[in-house]
Coordinates of C-alpha atoms in Angstrom, one line a residue:
M651 CA 0.0 0.0 0.0
S652 CA 1.4 3.4 -1.0
A653 CA 2.3 5.9 1.7
L654 CA -0.3 8.6 2.5
P655 CA 0.3 12.2 3.5
S656 CA -0.3 12.9 7.2
L657 CA -2.7 15.5 8.5
R658 CA 0.2 17.3 10.1
Q659 CA 2.0 17.6 6.7
L660 CA -1.2 19.0 5.1
R661 CA -1.6 21.5 7.9
Y662 CA 2.0 22.7 7.3
L663 CA 1.3 23.1 3.6
I664 CA -1.8 25.1 4.2
A665 CA 0.1 27.4 6.6
V666 CA 2.8 28.0 4.0
S667 CA 0.2 28.8 1.3
E668 CA -1.4 31.4 3.7
K669 CA 1.8 33.0 4.9
L670 CA 4.1 32.5 1.9
N671 CA 6.8 32.6 4.4
F672 CA 8.3 29.5 6.1
T673 CA 9.2 31.3 9.3
Q674 CA 5.7 32.7 9.8
A675 CA 4.1 29.5 8.8
A676 CA 6.2 27.6 11.3
E677 CA 5.2 30.0 14.1
S678 CA 1.5 29.6 13.2
C679 CA 1.9 25.8 13.5
F680 CA 3.9 26.2 16.8
V681 CA 6.9 24.2 15.3
T682 CA 10.4 25.2 14.3
Q683 CA 11.1 26.2 10.7
S684 CA 13.3 23.1 10.2
T685 CA 10.5 20.9 11.3
L686 CA 8.0 22.5 9.0
S687 CA 10.5 22.5 6.1
A688 CA 11.1 18.8 6.6
G689 CA 7.4 18.1 6.7
I690 CA 6.8 19.9 3.4
K691 CA 9.7 17.9 1.8
E692 CA 8.3 14.6 3.1
L693 CA 4.9 15.6 1.7
E694 CA 6.3 16.4 -1.7
A695 CA 8.2 13.0 -1.7
T696 CA 5.1 11.1 -0.7
L697 CA 3.0 12.8 -3.4
G698 CA 5.7 12.8 -6.0
A699 CA 5.0 16.4 -6.8
H700 CA 6.7 19.8 -6.4
L701 CA 4.3 21.9 -4.3
V702 CA 6.3 24.9 -3.2
E703 CA 8.9 27.0 -5.1
R704 CA 11.5 28.3 -2.6
E705 CA 13.4 31.4 -3.6
R706 CA 15.9 33.2 -1.3
H707 CA 13.4 36.0 -0.4
S708 CA 10.0 34.6 -1.5
V709 CA 7.8 31.5 -1.5
V710 CA 5.4 30.7 -4.4
M711 CA 2.9 27.8 -4.6
T712 CA 3.0 25.7 -7.7
P713 CA -0.2 25.1 -9.6
I714 CA -0.5 21.6 -8.2
G715 CA 0.4 22.9 -4.8
I716 CA -2.6 25.3 -5.0
E717 CA -4.8 22.4 -5.9
I718 CA -3.4 20.2 -3.1
V719 CA -4.1 23.0 -0.6
D720 CA -7.7 23.2 -1.6
R721 CA -8.1 19.5 -1.2
A722 CA -6.1 19.5 2.1
R723 CA -8.5 22.0 3.6
S724 CA -11.5 19.7 2.9
L725 CA -9.6 16.7 4.3
L726 CA -8.7 18.6 7.5
S727 CA -12.2 19.9 7.9
E728 CA -13.7 16.4 7.6
A729 CA -11.1 15.0 10.0
E730 CA -12.0 17.6 12.5
D731 CA -15.6 16.8 12.0
L732 CA -14.9 13.2 12.7
S733 CA -13.0 14.0 15.9
E734 CA -15.8 16.4 17.0
W735 CA -18.4 13.8 16.3
A736 CA -16.7 11.4 18.7
R737 CA -16.5 14.0 21.4
S738 CA -20.1 15.3 21.0
A739 CA -21.8 11.9 20.5
A740 CA -21.9 11.3 24.3
E741 CA -23.1 14.8 25.2
P742 CA -24.6 17.0 22.4
M743 CA -25.0 20.7 23.0
S744 CA -21.8 20.9 25.1
G745 CA -18.3 22.2 24.6
L746 CA -17.3 24.9 22.1
L747 CA -19.5 25.7 19.2
R748 CA -18.4 28.2 16.6
L749 CA -21.3 30.1 15.0
G750 CA -21.1 32.7 12.3
V751 CA -23.9 35.3 11.8
I752 CA -24.4 37.9 9.0
P753 CA -24.5 41.6 10.1
T754 CA -28.1 42.1 9.0
V755 CA -29.3 39.3 11.4
A756 CA -26.9 39.3 14.3
P757 CA -28.1 42.4 16.2
F758 CA -31.8 41.4 16.0
V759 CA -31.7 37.6 16.5
L760 CA -28.8 37.1 19.0
P761 CA -30.2 39.2 21.9
T762 CA -33.1 36.7 22.2
V763 CA -31.3 33.5 21.1
L764 CA -28.2 33.7 23.3
P765 CA -30.1 33.9 26.7
A766 CA -32.3 31.0 25.6
L767 CA -29.3 28.9 24.7
R768 CA -27.5 29.7 27.9
Q769 CA -30.5 28.8 30.0
R770 CA -31.3 25.6 28.1
Y771 CA -27.8 24.4 27.4
P772 CA -25.4 25.6 30.2
S773 CA -22.6 23.3 29.1
L774 CA -22.5 24.9 25.6
R775 CA -19.9 27.6 24.9
L776 CA -20.5 29.8 21.9
A777 CA -17.8 31.5 19.9
L778 CA -19.5 34.1 17.6
R779 CA -18.2 35.7 14.4
E780 CA -20.1 38.4 12.6
D781 CA -19.2 38.7 8.9
L782 CA -20.4 38.9 5.4
T783 CA -22.0 35.7 3.9
S784 CA -19.2 34.9 1.5
H785 CA -16.6 35.1 4.3
L786 CA -18.7 33.0 6.7
L787 CA -19.2 30.3 4.1
T788 CA -15.5 30.2 3.3
R789 CA -14.7 29.7 7.0
L790 CA -17.5 27.1 7.3
I791 CA -16.1 25.1 4.4
A792 CA -12.6 25.4 5.8
G793 CA -13.8 24.0 9.2
Q794 CA -13.2 27.3 11.0
L795 CA -16.9 27.5 11.9
D796 CA -19.5 24.9 12.8
F797 CA -22.6 26.6 11.6
A798 CA -23.6 29.9 10.0
L799 CA -26.8 31.9 10.2
I800 CA -27.4 33.6 6.8
A801 CA -30.2 34.9 4.6
L802 CA -31.4 33.3 1.4
P803 CA -31.5 33.4 -1.6
Y804 CA -27.7 32.8 -1.7
D805 CA -25.7 30.1 -3.4
T806 CA -24.8 27.6 -0.7
G807 CA -23.3 24.9 -2.9
N808 CA -23.2 21.5 -1.3
L809 CA -23.7 22.8 2.3
Q810 CA -26.5 21.5 4.4
V811 CA -29.3 24.1 4.7
K812 CA -32.0 24.4 7.3
R813 CA -34.6 27.1 6.4
L814 CA -35.9 28.7 9.7
F815 CA -38.3 31.4 8.8
D816 CA -39.2 34.0 6.2
E817 CA -39.5 37.8 6.8
E818 CA -40.7 40.6 4.7
L819 CA -38.6 43.6 3.6
R820 CA -40.3 46.9 4.4
L821 CA -39.9 50.3 2.8
I822 CA -38.7 53.1 5.0
A823 CA -38.8 56.8 4.3
P824 CA -38.3 60.1 6.1
A825 CA -41.3 60.9 8.3
D826 CA -42.3 63.9 6.1
R827 CA -42.7 61.6 3.1
E828 CA -45.3 59.4 4.7
G829 CA -48.0 60.5 2.2
D830 CA -46.2 59.6 -1.0
M831 CA -44.8 56.2 -0.1
P832 CA -45.7 53.6 -2.8
R833 CA -47.6 50.5 -1.7
E834 CA -46.4 48.3 -4.6
I835 CA -42.7 47.2 -4.8
G836 CA -42.8 47.9 -8.6
K837 CA -43.5 51.5 -8.0
V838 CA -40.4 52.3 -6.0
D839 CA -38.3 54.7 -7.9
P840 CA -34.9 53.0 -8.6
D841 CA -33.2 56.4 -8.6
E842 CA -34.2 56.9 -4.9
L843 CA -33.2 53.4 -3.7
L844 CA -30.4 53.3 -1.2
L845 CA -28.3 50.1 -0.7
L846 CA -25.8 48.5 1.5
E847 CA -22.3 48.2 0.0
E848 CA -21.2 45.3 -2.2
G849 CA -20.9 42.0 -0.2
H850 CA -24.1 42.4 1.9
C851 CA -26.7 39.8 0.8
L852 CA -29.4 42.3 1.7
R853 CA -28.2 44.4 -1.2
G854 CA -29.0 41.5 -3.6
H855 CA -32.3 40.9 -1.9
T856 CA -33.3 44.5 -2.3
L857 CA -32.3 44.6 -6.0
G858 CA -34.1 41.3 -6.6
G859 CA -37.2 42.4 -4.8
C860 CA -37.3 45.6 -6.9
G861 CA -36.7 43.6 -10.1
L862 CA -33.3 45.3 -10.7
R863 CA -30.1 43.6 -11.9
E864 CA -27.8 46.5 -11.3
P865 CA -28.2 49.5 -9.0
R866 CA -28.5 53.0 -10.4
T867 CA -25.6 54.2 -8.3
R868 CA -25.3 57.7 -7.0
G869 CA -22.0 57.0 -5.2
M870 CA -23.9 56.5 -1.9
E871 CA -23.8 53.1 -0.2
A872 CA -24.0 52.2 3.5
T873 CA -21.8 49.8 5.5
S874 CA -24.6 48.8 8.0
L875 CA -28.4 48.9 8.4
F876 CA -28.1 51.6 11.0
T877 CA -26.1 53.8 8.6
L878 CA -28.6 53.0 5.8
A879 CA -31.5 54.2 8.1
Q880 CA -29.6 57.4 8.9
M881 CA -29.1 58.1 5.2
V882 CA -32.9 57.7 4.7
E883 CA -33.6 59.9 7.7
G884 CA -31.3 62.5 6.2
G885 CA -33.5 62.7 3.1
L886 CA -31.0 60.9 0.7
G887 CA -33.5 58.4 -0.5
L888 CA -35.6 55.3 0.4
A889 CA -34.5 51.8 1.5
L890 CA -35.8 48.3 2.2
L891 CA -35.1 46.9 5.6
P892 CA -35.9 43.5 7.1
E893 CA -38.9 43.5 9.4
M894 CA -36.8 42.2 12.3
S895 CA -34.8 45.4 12.3
L896 CA -37.9 47.5 12.5
R897 CA -39.1 45.5 15.5
S898 CA -35.9 46.2 17.4
D899 CA -34.7 49.3 19.3
I900 CA -32.0 50.2 16.9
L901 CA -34.1 52.7 14.9
S902 CA -36.2 53.8 17.9
H903 CA -35.2 57.4 17.9
M904 CA -35.2 58.1 14.2
K905 CA -37.8 60.1 12.3
L906 CA -38.8 57.4 9.9
V907 CA -42.0 55.8 8.6
S908 CA -42.3 52.3 7.3
R909 CA -44.6 50.8 4.7
R910 CA -45.7 47.2 4.1
F911 CA -46.0 46.4 0.4
S912 CA -49.0 44.8 -1.1
E913 CA -48.4 41.3 -2.6
P914 CA -46.1 40.2 -4.1
R915 CA -44.0 41.4 -1.1
P916 CA -40.2 41.2 -1.1
R917 CA -39.0 38.6 1.4
R918 CA -35.8 36.9 2.5
T919 CA -35.4 33.5 4.2
I920 CA -33.2 33.1 7.3
A921 CA -31.4 29.8 7.3
L922 CA -28.8 27.9 9.3
V923 CA -26.1 26.2 7.2
A924 CA -23.5 23.5 8.0
R925 CA -21.1 21.3 6.1
S926 CA -22.5 18.1 4.7
S927 CA -20.0 16.2 6.8
N928 CA -21.2 18.1 9.9
A929 CA -20.4 16.1 13.0
R930 CA -22.8 17.9 15.3
Q931 CA -26.1 17.1 13.6
E932 CA -28.1 17.0 16.8
S933 CA -26.7 20.4 17.9
F934 CA -27.5 21.7 14.4
E935 CA -31.1 20.6 14.7
R936 CA -31.6 21.9 18.2
I937 CA -30.1 25.3 17.5
A938 CA -32.1 25.7 14.3
E939 CA -35.3 24.8 16.3
L940 CA -34.5 27.3 19.0
I941 CA -33.8 30.1 16.6
A942 CA -37.0 29.5 14.7
A943 CA -39.0 29.3 17.9
Q944 CA -37.5 32.6 19.2
A945 CA -38.2 34.3 15.8
S946 CA -41.8 33.0 15.9
L947 CA -42.3 34.7 19.3
H948 CA -40.9 38.0 18.2
L949 CA -42.3 38.2 14.6
S950 CA -45.6 36.4 15.1
D951 CA -47.6 39.7 15.3
S952 CA -45.7 41.4 12.6
T953 CA -48.0 40.6 9.7
D954 CA -49.5 44.1 9.7
A955 CA -47.0 46.1 11.6
G956 CA -43.8 47.7 10.5
G957 CA -42.0 46.8 13.7
T958 CA -41.3 48.1 17.1
A959 CA -38.9 50.7 15.9
G960 CA -40.4 54.0 16.7
R961 CA -40.5 53.9 20.5
G962 CA -38.5 57.1 20.6
P963 CA -40.4 60.4 21.1
D964 CA -39.3 61.7 17.7
S965 CA -40.3 58.7 15.6
H966 CA -43.5 58.5 13.5
L967 CA -43.3 54.7 13.1
N968 CA -45.7 53.7 15.8
E969 CA -48.6 55.9 14.6
H970 CA -47.9 54.9 11.0
Q971 CA -48.0 51.2 12.0
K972 CA -51.4 51.7 13.7
R973 CA -52.8 53.3 10.5
E974 CA -51.3 50.4 8.5
R975 CA -53.2 47.9 10.7
K976 CA -56.5 49.7 10.0
A977 CA -55.8 50.0 6.3
S978 CA -55.0 46.3 6.1

């Protein structure tokens, strides 16, 4: 039987590809440079391929080395899943669990989900990472995250997807424009539409909901939902926000009004995703169930309301929501 590469050797190769420096790669693996160099040479001998080009002042991955690194990441991820499965089989919902959440969900879901998780599963320790969807999925595939909470539609490839709940996107406008807000999504003026910057999935959901392929850019984009709402309050345009954001306190002191569209209404789907080789399937199912249950509690009465944003003394959202209920 031919020799096989070791997981340690593959880990060394991945470190070299990331650092492109043998000294820094060795430090990241907590070994000496000579140990790492020997491991790489042994790996090349085992595979019969030249993986790394070593120059005096630079390191370059060969084309086959780049391909091996991609496959090595998958192998290491599955090996870690195997080890994690063995540890968690005896006691699910315990130990460290690494959860990624997108920025347009984290501030609105985590405040209710985290206390419920702590109360129900005291042996579970969560490590959270907030990031853009593409970054979270890259980390998930690489085994750096266990699960990720994202919004669909989004290309998830071969990942395991658990759809949790749908939510509408609502139109927000400055308070003084309440009378001329369109009720149909197709009547929103694309020239007035404000968006999050490239990389946020809500940007694509907004464009898709309005039937647009490309934005009519005016050089104004927001880095967060809060900034987007501030831009609307400042009279720069209109925006679509998820209903969960309107039901939080984040916009409570802004002079904004919200509008629920008539059907067909723009929506997004919140989902929990994991690797297909996920070793913590029971934890995956339990966390998905808990998040869906918490969302149901907080969004169940939102069918006619724009949200709880508007508690502040200067906001018009509450009165507008009351009028929307009567109109509906």
